[in-house]
PDB file of C-alpha atoms and ligand atoms in Angstrom:
ATOM      1  CA  UNK A   1       0.000   0.000   0.000  1.00  0.00           C
ATOM      2  CA  UNK A   2       1.226   3.516  -0.745  1.00  0.00           C
ATOM      3  CA  UNK A   3       2.620   5.294   2.287  1.00  0.00           C
ATOM      4  CA  UNK A   4       0.704   8.581   2.476  1.00  0.00           C
ATOM      5  CA  UNK A   5       3.160   9.821   5.115  1.00  0.00           C
ATOM      6  CA  UNK A   6       5.250  10.981   2.179  1.00  0.00           C
ATOM      7  CA  UNK A   7       2.845  13.942   1.951  1.00  0.00           C
ATOM      8  CA  UNK A   8       3.220  14.858   5.632  1.00  0.00           C
ATOM      9  CA  UNK A   9       4.986  18.082   6.609  1.00  0.00           C
ATOM     10  CA  UNK A  10       5.239  17.016  10.263  1.00  0.00           C
ATOM     11  CA  UNK A  11       8.373  18.414  11.895  1.00  0.00           C
ATOM     12  CA  UNK A  12       9.131  20.793   8.982  1.00  0.00           C
ATOM     13  CA  UNK A  13       9.174  24.578   9.108  1.00  0.00           C
ATOM     14  CA  UNK A  14       7.735  26.545   6.187  1.00  0.00           C
ATOM     15  CA  UNK A  15       8.146  30.256   5.523  1.00  0.00           C
ATOM     16  CA  UNK A  16       5.442  31.793   3.329  1.00  0.00           C
ATOM     17  CA  UNK A  17       5.517  35.371   2.078  1.00  0.00           C
ATOM     18  CA  UNK A  18       2.261  37.300   1.791  1.00  0.00           C
ATOM     19  CA  UNK A  19       0.601  35.039   4.360  1.00  0.00           C
ATOM     20  CA  UNK A  20      -1.991  37.512   5.632  1.00  0.00           C
ATOM     21  CA  UNK A  21      -4.554  36.983   2.864  1.00  0.00           C
ATOM     22  CA  UNK A  22      -5.440  35.208  -0.395  1.00  0.00           C
ATOM     23  CA  UNK A  23      -3.344  32.340  -1.704  1.00  0.00           C
ATOM     24  CA  UNK A  24      -0.607  32.853   0.907  1.00  0.00           C
ATOM     25  CA  UNK A  25      -3.167  32.422   3.647  1.00  0.00           C
ATOM     26  CA  UNK A  26      -4.558  29.308   1.944  1.00  0.00           C
ATOM     27  CA  UNK A  27      -1.081  27.762   1.694  1.00  0.00           C
ATOM     28  CA  UNK A  28      -0.240  28.683   5.306  1.00  0.00           C
ATOM     29  CA  UNK A  29      -3.369  26.997   6.648  1.00  0.00           C
ATOM     30  CA  UNK A  30      -2.814  23.932   4.451  1.00  0.00           C
ATOM     31  CA  UNK A  31       0.808  23.554   5.594  1.00  0.00           C
ATOM     32  CA  UNK A  32      -0.139  23.894   9.259  1.00  0.00           C
ATOM     33  CA  UNK A  33      -2.820  21.211   8.753  1.00  0.00           C
ATOM     34  CA  UNK A  34      -0.160  19.002   7.144  1.00  0.00           C
ATOM     35  CA  UNK A  35       1.885  19.346  10.353  1.00  0.00           C
ATOM     36  CA  UNK A  36       4.369  22.126   9.550  1.00  0.00           C
ATOM     37  CA  UNK A  37       5.412  25.029  11.747  1.00  0.00           C
ATOM     38  CA  UNK A  38       4.403  28.023   9.637  1.00  0.00           C
ATOM     39  CA  UNK A  39       6.107  31.402   9.490  1.00  0.00           C
ATOM     40  CA  UNK A  40       4.050  34.027   7.706  1.00  0.00           C
ATOM     41  CA  UNK A  41       5.832  37.082   6.338  1.00  0.00           C
ATOM     42  CA  UNK A  42       3.681  40.080   5.447  1.00  0.00           C
ATOM     43  CA  UNK A  43       3.510  43.839   5.433  1.00  0.00           C
ATOM     44  CA  UNK A  44       0.368  43.762   7.545  1.00  0.00           C
ATOM     45  CA  UNK A  45      -0.711  41.675  10.525  1.00  0.00           C
ATOM     46  CA  UNK A  46      -1.461  38.018   9.810  1.00  0.00           C
ATOM     47  CA  UNK A  47      -4.094  37.950  12.563  1.00  0.00           C
ATOM     48  CA  UNK A  48      -6.738  36.223  10.430  1.00  0.00           C
ATOM     49  CA  UNK A  49      -4.290  33.529   9.289  1.00  0.00           C
ATOM     50  CA  UNK A  50      -3.078  33.058  12.881  1.00  0.00           C
ATOM     51  CA  UNK A  51      -6.678  32.559  14.064  1.00  0.00           C
ATOM     52  CA  UNK A  52      -7.466  30.023  11.344  1.00  0.00           C
ATOM     53  CA  UNK A  53      -4.375  28.010  12.334  1.00  0.00           C
ATOM     54  CA  UNK A  54      -4.965  28.379  16.083  1.00  0.00           C
ATOM     55  CA  UNK A  55      -8.452  26.879  15.540  1.00  0.00           C
ATOM     56  CA  UNK A  56      -6.841  23.448  15.063  1.00  0.00           C
ATOM     57  CA  UNK A  57      -3.872  24.077  17.403  1.00  0.00           C
ATOM     58  CA  UNK A  58      -1.460  24.504  14.519  1.00  0.00           C
ATOM     59  CA  UNK A  59       1.851  26.286  14.865  1.00  0.00           C
ATOM     60  CA  UNK A  60       2.203  29.821  13.437  1.00  0.00           C
ATOM     61  CA  UNK A  61       4.489  32.826  13.821  1.00  0.00           C
ATOM     62  CA  UNK A  62       4.329  36.095  11.908  1.00  0.00           C
ATOM     63  CA  UNK A  63       7.150  38.324  10.742  1.00  0.00           C
ATOM     64  CA  UNK A  64       6.202  41.822   9.619  1.00  0.00           C
ATOM     65  CA  UNK A  65       8.363  43.018   6.740  1.00  0.00           C
ATOM     66  CA  UNK A  66       7.992  45.119   3.611  1.00  0.00           C
ATOM     67  CA  UNK A  67       9.222  42.934   0.770  1.00  0.00           C
ATOM     68  CA  UNK A  68       9.858  45.793  -1.631  1.00  0.00           C
ATOM     69  CA  UNK A  69      13.478  46.108  -0.455  1.00  0.00           C
ATOM     70  CA  UNK A  70      16.015  43.291  -0.100  1.00  0.00           C
ATOM     71  CA  UNK A  71      17.589  44.926   2.975  1.00  0.00           C
ATOM     72  CA  UNK A  72      14.909  43.166   5.104  1.00  0.00           C
ATOM     73  CA  UNK A  73      16.178  39.671   4.224  1.00  0.00           C
ATOM     74  CA  UNK A  74      18.778  39.171   6.994  1.00  0.00           C
ATOM     75  CA  UNK A  75      16.174  40.135   9.627  1.00  0.00           C
ATOM     76  CA  UNK A  76      13.640  37.695   8.133  1.00  0.00           C
ATOM     77  CA  UNK A  77      16.146  34.819   8.170  1.00  0.00           C
ATOM     78  CA  UNK A  78      17.217  35.609  11.730  1.00  0.00           C
ATOM     79  CA  UNK A  79      13.669  35.916  13.123  1.00  0.00           C
ATOM     80  CA  UNK A  80      12.556  32.764  11.332  1.00  0.00           C
ATOM     81  CA  UNK A  81      15.423  30.693  12.722  1.00  0.00           C
ATOM     82  CA  UNK A  82      14.847  32.125  16.196  1.00  0.00           C
ATOM     83  CA  UNK A  83      11.198  31.034  16.040  1.00  0.00           C
ATOM     84  CA  UNK A  84      11.527  27.408  14.928  1.00  0.00           C
ATOM     85  CA  UNK A  85      15.167  26.684  14.092  1.00  0.00           C
ATOM     86  CA  UNK A  86      15.895  25.532  10.550  1.00  0.00           C
ATOM     87  CA  UNK A  87      13.540  26.645   7.769  1.00  0.00           C
ATOM     88  CA  UNK A  88      12.928  23.703   5.402  1.00  0.00           C
ATOM     89  CA  UNK A  89      10.395  25.134   2.938  1.00  0.00           C
ATOM     90  CA  UNK A  90      10.239  28.584   1.318  1.00  0.00           C
ATOM     91  CA  UNK A  91       7.118  29.734  -0.528  1.00  0.00           C
ATOM     92  CA  UNK A  92       7.586  32.939  -2.499  1.00  0.00           C
ATOM     93  CA  UNK A  93       3.961  34.004  -2.750  1.00  0.00           C
ATOM     94  CA  UNK A  94       3.870  37.784  -2.087  1.00  0.00           C
ATOM     95  CA  UNK A  95       3.228  39.689  -5.275  1.00  0.00           C
ATOM     96  CA  UNK A  96       1.582  42.776  -6.690  1.00  0.00           C
ATOM     97  CA  UNK A  97      -0.096  43.654  -9.968  1.00  0.00           C
ATOM     98  CA  UNK A  98      -0.560  47.070 -11.546  1.00  0.00           C
ATOM     99  CA  UNK A  99      -2.976  47.329 -14.448  1.00  0.00           C
ATOM    100  CA  UNK A 100      -2.184  50.060 -16.970  1.00  0.00           C
ATOM    101  CA  UNK A 101      -1.806  50.467 -20.744  1.00  0.00           C
ATOM    102  CA  UNK A 102       1.807  49.666 -21.680  1.00  0.00           C
ATOM    103  CA  UNK A 103       2.163  53.159 -23.163  1.00  0.00           C
ATOM    104  CA  UNK A 104       1.443  54.772 -19.796  1.00  0.00           C
ATOM    105  CA  UNK A 105       3.397  52.601 -17.313  1.00  0.00           C
ATOM    106  CA  UNK A 106       5.693  54.686 -15.095  1.00  0.00           C
ATOM    107  CA  UNK A 107       9.196  53.623 -14.134  1.00  0.00           C
ATOM    108  CA  UNK A 108       8.132  53.757 -10.482  1.00  0.00           C
ATOM    109  CA  UNK A 109       5.331  51.236 -11.015  1.00  0.00           C
ATOM    110  CA  UNK A 110       7.561  49.035 -13.171  1.00  0.00           C
ATOM    111  CA  UNK A 111      10.233  48.924 -10.432  1.00  0.00           C
ATOM    112  CA  UNK A 112       7.679  48.265  -7.686  1.00  0.00           C
ATOM    113  CA  UNK A 113       6.334  45.176  -9.470  1.00  0.00           C
ATOM    114  CA  UNK A 114       9.730  43.813 -10.531  1.00  0.00           C
ATOM    115  CA  UNK A 115      11.245  44.371  -7.073  1.00  0.00           C
ATOM    116  CA  UNK A 116       8.605  42.367  -5.209  1.00  0.00           C
ATOM    117  CA  UNK A 117       7.615  39.785  -7.825  1.00  0.00           C
ATOM    118  CA  UNK A 118      11.059  39.004  -9.201  1.00  0.00           C
ATOM    119  CA  UNK A 119      14.098  40.501  -7.452  1.00  0.00           C
ATOM    120  CA  UNK A 120      12.921  39.691  -3.927  1.00  0.00           C
ATOM    121  CA  UNK A 121      12.030  36.142  -4.964  1.00  0.00           C
ATOM    122  CA  UNK A 122      15.550  35.508  -6.213  1.00  0.00           C
ATOM    123  CA  UNK A 123      17.278  36.963  -3.157  1.00  0.00           C
ATOM    124  CA  UNK A 124      15.026  35.087  -0.719  1.00  0.00           C
ATOM    125  CA  UNK A 125      15.805  31.852  -2.614  1.00  0.00           C
ATOM    126  CA  UNK A 126      19.489  32.699  -2.389  1.00  0.00           C
ATOM    127  CA  UNK A 127      19.354  33.537   1.341  1.00  0.00           C
ATOM    128  CA  UNK A 128      17.729  30.237   2.350  1.00  0.00           C
ATOM    129  CA  UNK A 129      19.570  28.080  -0.185  1.00  0.00           C
ATOM    130  CA  UNK A 130      22.926  29.320   1.159  1.00  0.00           C
ATOM    131  CA  UNK A 131      22.124  27.685   4.490  1.00  0.00           C
ATOM    132  CA  UNK A 132      20.836  24.530   2.788  1.00  0.00           C
ATOM    133  CA  UNK A 133      23.955  24.269   0.616  1.00  0.00           C
ATOM    134  CA  UNK A 134      26.107  24.665   3.712  1.00  0.00           C
ATOM    135  CA  UNK A 135      24.377  22.007   5.844  1.00  0.00           C
ATOM    136  CA  UNK A 136      23.573  19.708   2.869  1.00  0.00           C
ATOM    137  CA  UNK A 137      20.204  18.772   4.380  1.00  0.00           C
ATOM    138  CA  UNK A 138      18.194  19.938   1.380  1.00  0.00           C
ATOM    139  CA  UNK A 139      15.177  22.192   1.132  1.00  0.00           C
ATOM    140  CA  UNK A 140      12.083  23.020  -0.884  1.00  0.00           C
ATOM    141  CA  UNK A 141      11.296  26.219  -2.756  1.00  0.00           C
ATOM    142  CA  UNK A 142       7.898  26.887  -4.269  1.00  0.00           C
ATOM    143  CA  UNK A 143       7.567  30.074  -6.290  1.00  0.00           C
ATOM    144  CA  UNK A 144       4.150  31.410  -7.225  1.00  0.00           C
ATOM    145  CA  UNK A 145       4.023  31.982 -10.965  1.00  0.00           C
ATOM    146  CA  UNK A 146       0.908  32.798 -13.040  1.00  0.00           C
ATOM    147  CA  UNK A 147      -0.954  32.119 -16.275  1.00  0.00           C
ATOM    148  CA  UNK A 148       1.109  35.119 -17.412  1.00  0.00           C
ATOM    149  CA  UNK A 149       4.220  32.963 -17.109  1.00  0.00           C
ATOM    150  CA  UNK A 150       2.811  31.252 -20.245  1.00  0.00           C
ATOM    151  CA  UNK A 151       0.710  33.958 -21.854  1.00  0.00           C
ATOM    152  CA  UNK A 152       1.111  37.660 -22.573  1.00  0.00           C
ATOM    153  CA  UNK A 153      -1.899  39.112 -20.821  1.00  0.00           C
ATOM    154  CA  UNK A 154      -2.945  42.683 -21.488  1.00  0.00           C
ATOM    155  CA  UNK A 155      -2.389  45.975 -19.605  1.00  0.00           C
ATOM    156  CA  UNK A 156       0.018  44.242 -17.171  1.00  0.00           C
ATOM    157  CA  UNK A 157       3.476  44.465 -18.825  1.00  0.00           C
ATOM    158  CA  UNK A 158       5.567  44.511 -15.629  1.00  0.00           C
ATOM    159  CA  UNK A 159       3.509  41.718 -14.046  1.00  0.00           C
ATOM    160  CA  UNK A 160       3.820  39.511 -17.142  1.00  0.00           C
ATOM    161  CA  UNK A 161       7.559  40.171 -17.282  1.00  0.00           C
ATOM    162  CA  UNK A 162       7.984  39.267 -13.622  1.00  0.00           C
ATOM    163  CA  UNK A 163       5.886  36.100 -13.756  1.00  0.00           C
ATOM    164  CA  UNK A 164       7.534  34.920 -16.987  1.00  0.00           C
ATOM    165  CA  UNK A 165      10.863  35.471 -15.217  1.00  0.00           C
ATOM    166  CA  UNK A 166       9.687  33.338 -12.282  1.00  0.00           C
ATOM    167  CA  UNK A 167       9.206  30.327 -14.537  1.00  0.00           C
ATOM    168  CA  UNK A 168      12.707  30.760 -15.997  1.00  0.00           C
ATOM    169  CA  UNK A 169      14.291  31.416 -12.616  1.00  0.00           C
ATOM    170  CA  UNK A 170      12.641  28.298 -11.189  1.00  0.00           C
ATOM    171  CA  UNK A 171      14.257  26.212 -13.923  1.00  0.00           C
ATOM    172  CA  UNK A 172      17.636  27.911 -13.534  1.00  0.00           C
ATOM    173  CA  UNK A 173      17.812  27.407  -9.770  1.00  0.00           C
ATOM    174  CA  UNK A 174      16.692  23.785 -10.124  1.00  0.00           C
ATOM    175  CA  UNK A 175      19.577  23.179 -12.521  1.00  0.00           C
ATOM    176  CA  UNK A 176      22.057  24.534  -9.971  1.00  0.00           C
ATOM    177  CA  UNK A 177      20.624  23.092  -6.772  1.00  0.00           C
ATOM    178  CA  UNK A 178      18.847  19.805  -7.618  1.00  0.00           C
ATOM    179  CA  UNK A 179      22.004  17.790  -6.929  1.00  0.00           C
ATOM    180  CA  UNK A 180      22.062  19.303  -3.432  1.00  0.00           C
ATOM    181  CA  UNK A 181      18.630  17.890  -2.623  1.00  0.00           C
ATOM    182  CA  UNK A 182      16.993  21.279  -3.022  1.00  0.00           C
ATOM    183  CA  UNK A 183      13.743  21.123  -4.997  1.00  0.00           C
ATOM    184  CA  UNK A 184      12.865  24.366  -6.759  1.00  0.00           C
ATOM    185  CA  UNK A 185       9.426  24.326  -8.376  1.00  0.00           C
ATOM    186  CA  UNK A 186       6.577  26.739  -9.029  1.00  0.00           C
ATOM    187  CA  UNK A 187       2.802  26.788  -9.004  1.00  0.00           C
ATOM    188  CA  UNK A 188       0.953  28.761 -11.665  1.00  0.00           C
ATOM    189  CA  UNK A 189      -2.480  29.622 -10.294  1.00  0.00           C
ATOM    190  CA  UNK A 190      -5.248  30.293 -12.782  1.00  0.00           C
ATOM    191  CA  UNK A 191      -7.856  32.937 -12.061  1.00  0.00           C
ATOM    192  CA  UNK A 192      -8.455  32.829  -8.304  1.00  0.00           C
ATOM    193  CA  UNK A 193     -10.823  34.740  -6.040  1.00  0.00           C
ATOM    194  CA  UNK A 194      -8.447  37.035  -4.116  1.00  0.00           C
ATOM    195  CA  UNK A 195      -7.662  40.773  -3.845  1.00  0.00           C
ATOM    196  CA  UNK A 196      -5.342  40.320  -6.830  1.00  0.00           C
ATOM    197  CA  UNK A 197      -8.338  39.744  -9.139  1.00  0.00           C
ATOM    198  CA  UNK A 198     -10.834  42.035  -7.373  1.00  0.00           C
ATOM    199  CA  UNK A 199     -10.763  44.608 -10.203  1.00  0.00           C
ATOM    200  CA  UNK A 200     -11.114  41.949 -12.888  1.00  0.00           C
ATOM    201  CA  UNK A 201     -14.020  40.296 -11.125  1.00  0.00           C
ATOM    202  CA  UNK A 202     -15.865  43.571 -10.614  1.00  0.00           C
ATOM    203  CA  UNK A 203     -15.587  44.390 -14.344  1.00  0.00           C
ATOM    204  CA  UNK A 204     -18.667  42.500 -15.557  1.00  0.00           C
ATOM    205  CA  UNK A 205     -17.516  42.084 -19.147  1.00  0.00           C
ATOM    206  CA  UNK A 206     -13.936  40.929 -18.315  1.00  0.00           C
ATOM    207  CA  UNK A 207     -15.263  38.674 -15.575  1.00  0.00           C
ATOM    208  CA  UNK A 208     -17.687  36.990 -17.992  1.00  0.00           C
ATOM    209  CA  UNK A 209     -14.980  36.623 -20.665  1.00  0.00           C
ATOM    210  CA  UNK A 210     -12.639  34.928 -18.195  1.00  0.00           C
ATOM    211  CA  UNK A 211     -15.233  32.705 -16.586  1.00  0.00           C
ATOM    212  CA  UNK A 212     -16.536  31.433 -19.913  1.00  0.00           C
ATOM    213  CA  UNK A 213     -12.981  30.334 -20.836  1.00  0.00           C
ATOM    214  CA  UNK A 214     -12.300  28.344 -17.638  1.00  0.00           C
ATOM    215  CA  UNK A 215     -13.157  24.672 -18.322  1.00  0.00           C
ATOM    216  CA  UNK A 216     -13.941  24.107 -14.613  1.00  0.00           C
ATOM    217  CA  UNK A 217     -16.624  26.798 -14.948  1.00  0.00           C
ATOM    218  CA  UNK A 218     -15.637  28.715 -11.813  1.00  0.00           C
ATOM    219  CA  UNK A 219     -12.893  30.919 -10.360  1.00  0.00           C
ATOM    220  CA  UNK A 220     -10.380  29.107  -8.155  1.00  0.00           C
ATOM    221  CA  UNK A 221     -10.098  29.584  -4.393  1.00  0.00           C
ATOM    222  CA  UNK A 222      -7.137  29.654  -1.967  1.00  0.00           C
ATOM    223  CA  UNK A 223      -8.161  26.114  -0.917  1.00  0.00           C
ATOM    224  CA  UNK A 224      -7.747  24.873  -4.493  1.00  0.00           C
ATOM    225  CA  UNK A 225      -4.005  25.472  -4.312  1.00  0.00           C
ATOM    226  CA  UNK A 226      -3.457  23.483  -1.112  1.00  0.00           C
ATOM    227  CA  UNK A 227      -2.899  20.054  -2.679  1.00  0.00           C
ATOM    228  CA  UNK A 228      -0.265  21.207  -5.170  1.00  0.00           C
ATOM    229  CA  UNK A 229       1.493  23.299  -2.510  1.00  0.00           C
ATOM    230  CA  UNK A 230       1.655  20.397  -0.041  1.00  0.00           C
ATOM    231  CA  UNK A 231       2.815  17.985  -2.734  1.00  0.00           C
ATOM    232  CA  UNK A 232       5.711  20.196  -3.864  1.00  0.00           C
ATOM    233  CA  UNK A 233       6.808  20.832  -0.252  1.00  0.00           C
ATOM    234  CA  UNK A 234       6.734  17.155   0.692  1.00  0.00           C
ATOM    235  CA  UNK A 235       8.904  14.074   0.248  1.00  0.00           C
ATOM    236  CA  UNK A 236       6.429  12.952  -2.439  1.00  0.00           C
ATOM    237  CA  UNK A 237       8.025  15.528  -4.784  1.00  0.00           C
ATOM    238  CA  UNK A 238      11.628  14.492  -4.090  1.00  0.00           C
ATOM    239  CA  UNK A 239      12.405  13.946  -7.797  1.00  0.00           C
ATOM    240  CA  UNK A 240      10.369  16.908  -9.136  1.00  0.00           C
ATOM    241  CA  UNK A 241      12.696  19.745 -10.135  1.00  0.00           C
ATOM    242  CA  UNK A 242      12.269  22.989 -12.047  1.00  0.00           C
ATOM    243  CA  UNK A 243       8.633  22.410 -12.965  1.00  0.00           C
ATOM    244  CA  UNK A 244       5.781  24.916 -12.940  1.00  0.00           C
ATOM    245  CA  UNK A 245       2.540  23.169 -12.031  1.00  0.00           C
ATOM    246  CA  UNK A 246      -0.627  24.907 -13.209  1.00  0.00           C
ATOM    247  CA  UNK A 247      -3.626  24.903 -10.864  1.00  0.00           C
ATOM    248  CA  UNK A 248      -5.951  26.639 -13.261  1.00  0.00           C
ATOM    249  CA  UNK A 249      -9.280  24.850 -13.670  1.00  0.00           C
ATOM    250  CA  UNK A 250      -8.055  23.777 -17.117  1.00  0.00           C
ATOM    251  CA  UNK A 251      -7.327  27.308 -18.461  1.00  0.00           C
ATOM    252  CA  UNK A 252      -4.092  26.296 -20.224  1.00  0.00           C
ATOM    253  CA  UNK A 253      -5.760  23.295 -21.794  1.00  0.00           C
ATOM    254  CA  UNK A 254      -7.967  25.550 -23.951  1.00  0.00           C
TER     255      UNK A 254
HETATM  256  P1  NAD B 301      -3.387  39.222  -2.758  1.00  0.00           P
HETATM  257  O1  NAD B 301      -3.269  40.589  -3.314  1.00  0.00           O
HETATM  258  O2  NAD B 301      -4.586  38.829  -1.991  1.00  0.00           O
HETATM  259  O3  NAD B 301      -2.089  38.861  -1.920  1.00  0.00           O
HETATM  260  C1  NAD B 301      -0.825  39.386  -2.176  1.00  0.00           C
HETATM  261  C2  NAD B 301       0.052  39.174  -0.977  1.00  0.00           C
HETATM  262  O4  NAD B 301       1.331  39.784  -1.200  1.00  0.00           O
HETATM  263  C3  NAD B 301      -0.529  39.815   0.284  1.00  0.00           C
HETATM  264  O5  NAD B 301      -0.328  38.958   1.360  1.00  0.00           O
HETATM  265  C4  NAD B 301       0.323  41.060   0.439  1.00  0.00           C
HETATM  266  O6  NAD B 301       0.429  41.478   1.774  1.00  0.00           O
HETATM  267  C5  NAD B 301       1.656  40.567  -0.087  1.00  0.00           C
HETATM  268  N1  NAD B 301       2.506  41.700  -0.449  1.00  0.00           N
HETATM  269  C6  NAD B 301       2.356  42.543  -1.499  1.00  0.00           C
HETATM  270  N2  NAD B 301       3.303  43.490  -1.447  1.00  0.00           N
HETATM  271  C7  NAD B 301       4.067  43.257  -0.351  1.00  0.00           C
HETATM  272  C8  NAD B 301       5.174  43.888   0.241  1.00  0.00           C
HETATM  273  N3  NAD B 301       5.727  44.999  -0.267  1.00  0.00           N
HETATM  274  N4  NAD B 301       5.706  43.367   1.360  1.00  0.00           N
HETATM  275  C9  NAD B 301       5.168  42.244   1.917  1.00  0.00           C
HETATM  276  N5  NAD B 301       4.106  41.608   1.403  1.00  0.00           N
HETATM  277  C10 NAD B 301       3.563  42.106   0.278  1.00  0.00           C
HETATM  278  O7  NAD B 301      -3.278  38.280  -4.034  1.00  0.00           O
HETATM  279  P2  NAD B 301      -3.123  36.709  -4.207  1.00  0.00           P
HETATM  280  O8  NAD B 301      -3.960  36.360  -5.358  1.00  0.00           O
HETATM  281  O9  NAD B 301      -3.287  35.961  -2.949  1.00  0.00           O
HETATM  282  O10 NAD B 301      -1.598  36.666  -4.698  1.00  0.00           O
HETATM  283  C11 NAD B 301      -0.642  35.767  -4.197  1.00  0.00           C
HETATM  284  C12 NAD B 301       0.320  35.430  -5.330  1.00  0.00           C
HETATM  285  O11 NAD B 301      -0.379  34.688  -6.312  1.00  0.00           O
HETATM  286  C13 NAD B 301       0.906  36.640  -6.032  1.00  0.00           C
HETATM  287  O12 NAD B 301       2.261  36.394  -6.354  1.00  0.00           O
HETATM  288  C14 NAD B 301       0.063  36.719  -7.293  1.00  0.00           C
HETATM  289  O13 NAD B 301       0.733  37.380  -8.337  1.00  0.00           O
HETATM  290  C15 NAD B 301      -0.132  35.262  -7.570  1.00  0.00           C
HETATM  291  N6  NAD B 301      -1.227  34.932  -8.475  1.00  0.00           N
HETATM  292  C16 NAD B 301      -2.519  35.214  -8.159  1.00  0.00           C
HETATM  293  C17 NAD B 301      -3.526  34.871  -9.049  1.00  0.00           C
HETATM  294  C18 NAD B 301      -4.980  35.126  -8.772  1.00  0.00           C
HETATM  295  O14 NAD B 301      -5.800  34.893  -9.664  1.00  0.00           O
HETATM  296  N7  NAD B 301      -5.358  35.590  -7.619  1.00  0.00           N
HETATM  297  C19 NAD B 301      -3.213  34.240 -10.249  1.00  0.00           C
HETATM  298  C20 NAD B 301      -1.889  33.983 -10.536  1.00  0.00           C
HETATM  299  C21 NAD B 301      -0.901  34.323  -9.643  1.00  0.00           C
END
């Protein structure tokens, strides 16, 4: 019989960025249910996430940090290790989107999106992988990509650039670190009901266009991402490297 313990995160510590809401909250709750100690990093309080995890006596600690500047990384690593010792799983989930015609995008908005969605992701991977390379005990990285890692999108040039970069970066890091027992993979969510898609969903015409193209016939939820996120963080994914797994209700199959 298959040993389902391979999916357990018991005894592991996972750090998830953007854990206060949306997909980051969904992943945090799922990891705590799977047995992990969860560290949520966010700009704002993770009170709601903490309460959801406390409801089943899960283990959660928050670190408040603004992820628009890499200078916060040493403090994040230090606080995380102080809370639970070694971090075993890193989920780069925090991200922003700015919708604007390409002709009108400002340099400030471009930099804001690239800094959080791309630059910070790389330097957080680097910070945790350095420790994992040194102790040779391995680790798991899950980056949150997007349908716009595969497609062009419209009115989101910086976002598309950053999410396309995430898919490439995930492959690159896997090539360097797979032999050190570090699994670097990504999840590409489809169209999910979170703040990120609030504007899209409130635009009746765009909302209808999107919905009618999703084979599953509905928007995704933060719970929909739990299975893929647990799988990629667990021993079950030991030989999965550099892959971006779509959780998209079939969107890419169209
Ligand atoms: P969301 O807007 O609800 O959550 C974004 C998270 O990022 C929040 O926790 C926020 O606090 C955090 N964040 C943003 N800027 C930050 C900063 N400067 N410092 C610290 N934290 C910061 O949206 P979401 O849908 O939950 O997005 C999570 C990830 O999933 C993002 O990377 C997003 O691009 C990606 N994604 C979402 C969808 C979707 O349909 N919702 C689809 C594809 C990819």
